[in-house]
């Protein structure tokens, strides 16, 4: 029996065994070099083996890995202060993943209303096409049948609405049992559908009208990926009450966080929630190192410059290969290209060109370079995309 046979068979893995990485390049165990424009599904915000991130984690590993949240963790307090200074939030709860960050946000929203004598306010409104994680609660929040099937009764308290159906949203928000609205400002797994800025502003107003908390899932679209520190910042007057963050927050080290206003977090008192590993010294060294770079002046402008360069190139490919590509999706470097051919065919063709990308719903291929990608590296990516499209279009003929 092979070593791989000892694993749960929950992934259809590509025939690539990664051995090491450097910047935007990933090397497999046979020495093959791949251009990594998947970034671990928008995780490797600074690419592979970024010197500052490596140095911070190595230094911390030689001092203290873990203590638990029974004690103060200075790095955690520093990271929380930096996040609150840079965002709408007053409070931060650190955990290990996006799903845990969403679980915390959901619990915080329900506890908020419970603390105000409204225990019957527990429903969370979510939207078709969403992906919020793989726990029992977060698959219920996402509402996608393929993730719910076979795991028993769906966890109660999550009502899905059609994406873009404003009338249905208005009616659902008037339900007195609704505690919160949960939405991704840019859907990731759902096909890189960006919620228009006026809709985000409208959601904020709707929540205020009905005393509902607004929760953003910025697990994939946050931490600079869209050219703002967080995607909702593209809209005016659209700040949430709660926000889940992860993926890029640790630059490859498992770090998640739930950000909240003082009021939204007011009922989260000692004993009502916790985590063993979340926010430990090693994780916080990675988190603070990422913020050292991402919060530096000029970093987000670089993201916007590279996003413009990438989208111009992708638009040219759509024009020149209409039998392969249909349209550009996303925002910033959370970029996607909707395919006319099955996106799995395009993904496989790019493997042949030694380029890594990530499939998404609605037949979209996600193109997610590290945020410190260079103009030359984008040119290499566009060349490889063009070669793959040329082969696919000739095959289609």
XYZ file of C-alpha atoms in Angstrom:
397
model
C 0.000 0.000 0.000
C 1.376 3.424 -0.962
C 1.792 6.171 1.609
C -0.975 8.178 -0.076
C -3.382 5.251 0.421
C -3.208 5.871 4.160
C -4.965 9.239 3.768
C -8.691 9.964 3.683
C -9.690 10.010 0.024
C -11.356 13.423 0.208
C -9.248 15.153 -2.468
C -8.769 14.610 -6.175
C -5.107 15.555 -6.071
C -3.107 16.669 -9.083
C -0.037 14.484 -9.790
C 2.317 17.047 -8.238
C 4.280 16.521 -5.024
C 5.507 19.913 -3.870
C 8.974 19.913 -2.352
C 9.941 23.575 -1.942
C 9.016 27.057 -3.069
C 10.601 30.423 -3.686
C 8.505 33.490 -4.362
C 6.014 32.732 -7.099
C 7.750 29.437 -8.025
C 6.922 25.970 -6.699
C 9.235 22.989 -7.230
C 8.076 19.385 -7.112
C 9.989 16.352 -5.875
C 11.272 15.717 -9.408
C 12.673 19.235 -9.699
C 9.974 20.522 -12.053
C 9.320 24.256 -11.695
C 5.734 25.571 -11.635
C 4.484 29.144 -11.779
C 2.188 29.227 -8.760
C -0.780 31.465 -9.494
C -2.984 29.580 -7.041
C -1.076 30.669 -3.922
C -2.442 27.825 -1.835
C -5.960 29.130 -2.638
C -5.197 32.790 -1.868
C -3.129 31.921 1.213
C 0.502 32.580 0.235
C 0.073 36.335 0.150
C 3.849 36.890 0.014
C 4.651 33.850 -2.089
C 6.799 30.956 -0.908
C 9.599 31.306 1.649
C 9.414 35.081 1.956
C 12.556 36.039 3.905
C 10.808 38.270 6.448
C 8.108 35.695 7.184
C 10.625 32.848 7.387
C 12.862 34.851 9.702
C 10.041 35.808 12.053
C 8.769 32.237 12.366
C 12.283 30.809 12.811
C 13.085 33.309 15.542
C 9.832 32.606 17.383
C 10.234 28.833 16.985
C 13.524 29.068 18.853
C 11.868 30.901 21.752
C 8.289 29.708 22.366
C 5.772 27.840 20.231
C 2.683 27.477 22.374
C 1.295 28.305 25.775
C -2.549 28.476 25.379
C -4.922 31.326 26.029
C -4.789 30.729 29.760
C -2.019 33.345 29.692
C -1.287 36.616 27.938
C 0.282 36.257 24.492
C 2.089 39.530 23.689
C 2.247 38.825 19.949
C -1.493 38.234 19.916
C -2.170 41.536 21.636
C 0.092 43.333 19.152
C -1.623 41.700 16.164
C -5.072 42.556 17.523
C -4.080 46.176 18.084
C -2.772 46.459 14.518
C -5.923 44.934 13.039
C -8.228 47.183 15.037
C -6.223 50.281 14.146
C -6.454 49.409 10.444
C -10.161 48.433 10.332
C -13.658 49.087 11.640
C -13.097 46.667 14.532
C -12.552 47.168 18.240
C -12.052 43.514 19.222
C -10.382 40.445 17.697
C -10.657 36.727 18.456
C -7.846 34.631 16.962
C -8.342 31.054 15.806
C -6.841 28.662 13.250
C -8.940 28.776 10.082
C -11.634 30.527 8.118
C -14.298 28.064 9.193
C -13.447 28.694 12.853
C -13.542 32.446 12.262
C -17.028 32.069 10.748
C -18.160 29.855 13.626
C -17.029 32.568 16.033
C -18.849 35.267 14.061
C -22.075 33.223 13.979
C -21.901 32.467 17.693
C -21.105 36.102 18.487
C -24.119 37.323 16.501
C -26.492 34.903 18.195
C -25.051 35.614 21.633
C -25.431 39.344 21.041
C -29.206 39.024 20.684
C -29.481 36.425 23.469
C -27.741 38.859 25.827
C -30.401 41.433 25.001
C -33.252 39.115 25.905
C -33.948 38.114 22.288
C -33.039 34.437 22.286
C -35.501 33.846 19.437
C -33.279 35.948 17.122
C -30.950 33.264 15.814
C -31.413 33.021 12.031
C -28.588 33.979 9.690
C -29.432 35.080 6.142
C -26.928 33.886 3.533
C -26.741 33.851 -0.259
C -26.780 31.267 -3.018
C -23.318 30.382 -4.284
C -21.622 31.172 -0.977
C -18.899 29.081 0.605
C -18.221 29.608 4.298
C -16.323 26.476 5.343
C -16.625 22.743 5.964
C -17.935 22.484 9.528
C -21.549 21.436 10.065
C -22.592 25.029 10.747
C -20.662 26.568 7.868
C -21.877 24.047 5.265
C -25.383 24.910 6.442
C -24.555 28.593 6.023
C -23.268 27.958 2.502
C -26.318 25.872 1.700
C -24.787 24.002 -1.239
C -26.330 20.512 -1.584
C -23.045 18.890 -2.666
C -21.478 19.825 0.669
C -24.563 19.048 2.784
C -25.385 15.604 1.396
C -24.735 12.681 3.698
C -24.084 14.578 6.911
C -27.491 14.301 8.522
C -30.031 17.051 9.113
C -28.883 20.492 8.080
C -28.014 22.670 11.057
C -30.979 24.953 11.687
C -30.966 28.702 11.509
C -29.587 29.459 8.050
C -31.813 30.760 5.256
C -30.327 31.078 1.762
C -31.474 33.806 -0.608
C -30.926 34.110 -4.345
C -27.872 36.184 -5.230
C -29.070 39.651 -6.260
C -32.755 39.198 -5.316
C -33.335 42.469 -3.460
C -37.060 41.923 -2.914
C -36.487 38.558 -1.258
C -33.790 40.088 0.924
C -36.035 42.937 2.047
C -38.789 40.483 2.973
C -36.458 38.070 4.782
C -34.791 40.842 6.799
C -38.162 41.830 8.238
C -38.458 38.435 9.957
C -38.083 39.158 13.707
C -36.114 35.920 14.200
C -33.227 37.101 12.014
C -30.008 37.820 13.914
C -27.578 38.604 11.115
C -26.828 38.737 7.410
C -23.686 36.891 6.296
C -22.128 37.629 2.916
C -18.840 37.458 1.018
C -18.124 40.862 -0.565
C -16.530 38.840 -3.368
C -17.553 35.207 -3.645
C -14.516 32.969 -4.045
C -15.647 29.369 -4.502
C -18.892 30.680 -5.991
C -17.175 32.004 -9.114
C -15.602 35.332 -8.128
C -18.849 37.254 -8.156
C -18.290 40.669 -6.598
C -21.141 42.304 -4.731
C -21.526 45.841 -6.165
C -20.556 48.641 -3.789
C -24.128 50.063 -3.619
C -25.348 46.622 -2.508
C -22.864 46.539 0.370
C -23.952 50.025 1.408
C -27.564 48.916 1.123
C -26.932 45.859 3.291
C -25.496 48.086 6.016
C -28.591 50.321 5.900
C -30.934 47.304 5.889
C -29.233 45.808 8.935
C -29.455 49.119 10.792
C -33.145 49.389 9.912
C -33.984 45.996 11.429
C -31.445 45.757 14.256
C -29.578 42.975 12.438
C -25.824 42.419 12.623
C -23.868 42.476 9.368
C -21.175 39.783 8.988
C -18.636 39.766 6.183
C -16.765 36.660 5.181
C -13.440 38.072 3.983
C -11.544 34.838 4.442
C -10.523 34.797 0.775
C -11.054 38.380 -0.381
C -9.422 40.096 2.610
C -5.858 41.115 3.550
C -5.157 43.185 0.443
C -6.293 40.667 -2.174
C -8.710 43.117 -3.875
C -6.450 46.188 -3.667
C -7.972 47.426 -0.415
C -6.987 45.922 2.913
C -10.501 44.439 2.999
C -12.880 44.142 0.074
C -15.830 45.923 1.698
C -13.701 49.078 1.845
C -14.420 49.606 -1.858
C -17.928 50.695 -0.725
C -18.925 53.765 1.274
C -20.657 53.426 4.657
C -20.600 49.621 4.475
C -18.578 48.599 7.534
C -19.739 45.367 9.167
C -20.364 44.490 12.787
C -18.394 41.254 12.467
C -15.871 39.961 9.950
C -14.149 36.614 9.455
C -10.569 36.653 8.181
C -8.038 33.862 7.551
C -6.038 32.487 4.580
C -3.597 35.351 3.833
C -3.562 36.470 7.483
C -0.799 33.973 8.308
C 0.856 33.898 4.894
C 0.720 30.087 4.894
C 0.688 29.486 8.644
C -2.810 28.576 9.934
C -4.262 31.808 11.343
C -7.882 32.928 11.447
C -9.601 35.820 13.186
C -13.047 37.160 13.949
C -13.098 40.961 14.057
C -15.924 42.795 15.796
C -17.142 46.140 17.016
C -17.198 46.680 20.760
C -20.984 46.376 20.787
C -21.161 43.222 18.688
C -18.595 41.484 20.903
C -20.066 42.715 24.183
C -21.732 39.401 25.071
C -18.612 37.306 24.419
C -17.533 37.035 28.033
C -15.113 34.577 29.688
C -16.140 30.966 29.125
C -18.581 31.391 26.229
C -16.021 30.636 23.500
C -12.425 29.485 23.242
C -9.631 27.799 21.328
C -6.567 25.802 22.300
C -4.202 26.692 19.475
C -5.677 29.948 18.204
C -3.405 32.969 18.520
C -0.446 31.067 19.940
C 3.019 32.673 19.842
C 4.161 30.886 16.665
C 0.984 31.779 14.766
C 1.188 35.380 15.883
C 4.791 35.687 14.745
C 3.618 34.724 11.258
C 0.585 37.021 11.435
C 2.606 40.040 12.551
C 5.246 39.388 9.893
C 2.570 39.366 7.191
C 1.154 42.633 8.506
C 4.647 44.168 8.548
C 4.616 43.839 4.757
C 0.953 44.234 3.816
C 0.435 47.358 5.943
C 3.558 49.037 4.569
C 2.925 52.212 2.578
C 2.678 51.528 -1.133
C 1.943 47.799 -0.856
C -1.743 48.054 -1.817
C -0.902 50.398 -4.684
C 1.384 47.674 -6.009
C -1.517 45.210 -5.786
C -3.707 47.556 -7.824
C -0.982 48.145 -10.403
C -0.395 44.424 -10.882
C -4.136 43.726 -10.972
C -4.569 46.214 -13.811
C -1.690 44.638 -15.728
C -3.122 41.134 -15.238
C -6.685 42.070 -16.208
C -5.553 43.874 -19.345
C -3.733 40.724 -20.398
C -6.663 38.487 -19.533
C -9.056 40.726 -21.474
C -6.841 40.291 -24.523
C -7.003 36.512 -24.113
C -10.806 36.618 -23.893
C -10.910 38.628 -27.131
C -8.474 36.354 -28.971
C -9.726 32.976 -27.708
C -13.526 33.232 -27.504
C -13.929 29.468 -27.802
C -11.919 29.015 -24.588
C -12.635 32.077 -22.426
C -15.810 34.092 -21.850
C -15.268 36.930 -19.353
C -13.087 38.306 -16.556
C -14.326 38.054 -12.972
C -13.260 39.327 -9.572
C -11.534 42.357 -8.113
C -7.874 43.231 -7.620
C -5.721 40.104 -7.599
C -8.735 37.997 -6.664
C -9.044 37.381 -10.371
C -10.951 34.811 -12.365
C -11.684 33.977 -15.945
C -14.985 32.330 -16.861
C -14.355 29.543 -19.336
C -16.412 28.322 -22.297
C -14.664 24.963 -22.214
C -14.835 23.055 -18.909
C -12.566 24.842 -16.463
C -11.026 21.481 -15.598
C -9.791 21.220 -19.210
C -8.160 24.642 -18.939
C -6.690 23.721 -15.545
C -5.164 20.555 -17.041
C -3.788 22.471 -20.035
C -2.089 24.888 -17.651
C -0.543 21.985 -15.742
C 1.012 21.103 -19.079
C 2.447 24.635 -19.228
C 3.752 24.279 -15.664
C 1.322 26.854 -14.259
C -0.928 26.365 -11.225
C -4.393 27.908 -10.915
C -7.535 27.035 -8.926
C -11.006 26.079 -10.219
C -14.162 27.728 -8.857
C -17.904 27.502 -9.347
C -19.753 28.750 -12.428
C -16.985 27.312 -14.644
C -14.484 29.928 -13.474
C -10.733 29.501 -13.139
C -9.201 31.497 -10.291
C -5.883 33.241 -10.969
C -4.442 34.161 -7.574
C -0.804 35.247 -7.643
C 1.015 36.354 -4.503
C 0.316 40.021 -3.852
C 4.000 40.868 -4.247
C 3.999 39.432 -7.782
C 6.081 41.341 -10.327
C 5.205 42.644 -13.760
C 7.621 40.144 -15.322
C 5.967 37.243 -13.496
C 2.551 38.353 -14.742
C 3.954 38.429 -18.270
C 5.164 34.837 -17.831
C 1.682 33.835 -16.598
C -0.052 35.480 -19.552
C 2.321 33.747 -21.965
C 1.526 30.370 -20.419
C -2.198 31.071 -20.461
C -1.907 31.993 -24.134
C -0.060 28.783 -24.988
C -2.672 26.712 -23.171
C -5.530 28.569 -24.891
C -3.908 28.124 -28.292
C -3.659 24.370 -27.795
C -7.218 24.137 -26.516
C -8.648 26.251 -29.339
C -6.824 24.153 -31.947
C -8.136 21.003 -30.317
C -11.625 22.505 -30.337
C -11.351 23.010 -34.126
